[in-house]
Amino acid sequence: QVQLVESGGGRVQPGGSLRLSCAASTSTLSYYAVAWFRQAPGKEREALSCISSGVGSLSYADSVKGRFTVSRDDAMNTVYLQMNSLKPEDTAVYYCATDRVEICMSTWDLPQQYDYWGQGTQVTVSP
């Protein structure tokens, strides 16, 4: 079992930044790829980024490429999502997820691939 807990959400003005954290209950998170998703009201869950274990190969959705950066600190059992240049359309609940494989698969952007999810953290971008 892997328990994931997101934190770091909040309210920010357009153009601002936030850093989200995804903390795991187990040190074995270092062995797993971790993905970030978000879901806005009335919309489907959207894949944002994935980081593999080890040297951590990275994948990004086009909608956040250049603005969001995923990273991991295995000593802290934590994966981060640094979000810059935030826009009102980034408003959503943000989730991290893992399916306990080492690398981000070609299907990393499919929510149904993941077995373990955090509870989500709300990000609101507004003036």
CSV table of C-alpha atoms in Angstrom, one decimal, residues 36-105:
chain,number,residue,atom,x,y,z
A,36,TRP,CA,0.5,14.8,-11.4
A,37,PHE,CA,-3.1,15.4,-12.5
A,38,ARG,CA,-5.7,18.1,-12.0
A,39,GLN,CA,-9.4,18.3,-12.3
A,40,ALA,CA,-11.5,21.4,-12.6
A,41,PRO,CA,-15.2,21.5,-11.9
A,42,GLY,CA,-17.2,19.8,-14.7
A,43,LYS,CA,-14.1,18.7,-16.5
A,44,GLU,CA,-12.2,15.4,-16.9
A,45,ARG,CA,-9.1,14.7,-15.0
A,46,GLU,CA,-6.1,16.1,-16.9
A,47,ALA,CA,-2.6,14.7,-16.8
A,48,LEU,CA,0.1,17.3,-16.2
A,49,SER,CA,3.5,15.6,-15.6
A,50,CYS,CA,5.3,12.4,-14.7
A,51,ILE,CA,8.6,11.8,-13.2
A,52,SER,CA,10.3,8.4,-13.3
A,53,SER,CA,12.4,6.9,-10.5
A,54,GLY,CA,16.1,7.2,-10.3
A,55,VAL,CA,17.5,9.9,-12.6
A,56,GLY,CA,13.8,10.8,-13.1
A,57,SER,CA,13.0,11.2,-16.7
A,58,LEU,CA,10.3,13.8,-17.1
A,59,SER,CA,7.1,14.1,-19.1
A,60,TYR,CA,4.9,17.2,-19.4
A,61,ALA,CA,1.5,18.0,-21.0
A,62,ASP,CA,1.7,20.7,-23.6
A,63,SER,CA,-0.7,22.9,-21.5
A,64,VAL,CA,1.9,23.2,-18.7
A,65,LYS,CA,5.3,22.7,-20.5
A,66,GLY,CA,7.6,25.6,-19.7
A,67,ARG,CA,5.6,26.7,-16.7
A,68,PHE,CA,5.5,23.7,-14.5
A,69,THR,CA,8.4,21.7,-13.2
A,70,VAL,CA,8.3,18.3,-11.5
A,71,SER,CA,11.1,17.1,-9.2
A,72,ARG,CA,11.6,14.6,-6.4
A,73,ASP,CA,13.5,14.4,-3.2
A,74,ASP,CA,13.8,10.7,-2.4
A,75,ALA,CA,15.3,11.3,1.0
A,76,MET,CA,12.1,13.1,1.9
A,77,ASN,CA,9.8,10.6,0.1
A,78,THR,CA,8.3,13.6,-1.7
A,79,VAL,CA,7.6,14.7,-5.2
A,80,TYR,CA,7.1,18.3,-6.1
A,81,LEU,CA,5.3,20.3,-8.7
A,82,GLN,CA,6.6,23.8,-9.1
A,83,MET,CA,4.0,26.0,-10.9
A,84,ASN,CA,4.9,29.3,-12.3
A,85,SER,CA,3.1,31.9,-14.4
A,86,LEU,CA,-0.2,30.6,-13.1
A,87,LYS,CA,-3.4,31.4,-15.0
A,88,PRO,CA,-7.0,31.4,-14.0
A,89,GLU,CA,-7.5,28.3,-16.1
A,90,ASP,CA,-5.0,26.5,-13.9
A,91,THR,CA,-7.7,26.6,-11.1
A,92,ALA,CA,-8.4,23.0,-10.2
A,93,VAL,CA,-7.9,20.3,-7.6
A,94,TYR,CA,-4.4,18.8,-8.1
A,95,TYR,CA,-3.6,15.2,-7.5
A,96,CYS,CA,-0.5,13.0,-7.4
A,97,ALA,CA,-0.7,9.3,-8.3
A,98,THR,CA,1.5,6.3,-8.8
A,99,ASP,CA,1.0,2.8,-10.2
A,100,ARG,CA,4.2,1.5,-8.5
A,101,VAL,CA,6.2,1.1,-11.7
A,102,GLU,CA,9.7,2.6,-12.1
A,103,ILE,CA,9.3,4.6,-15.2
A,104,CYS,CA,6.7,6.8,-16.8
A,105,MET,CA,5.0,4.7,-19.4
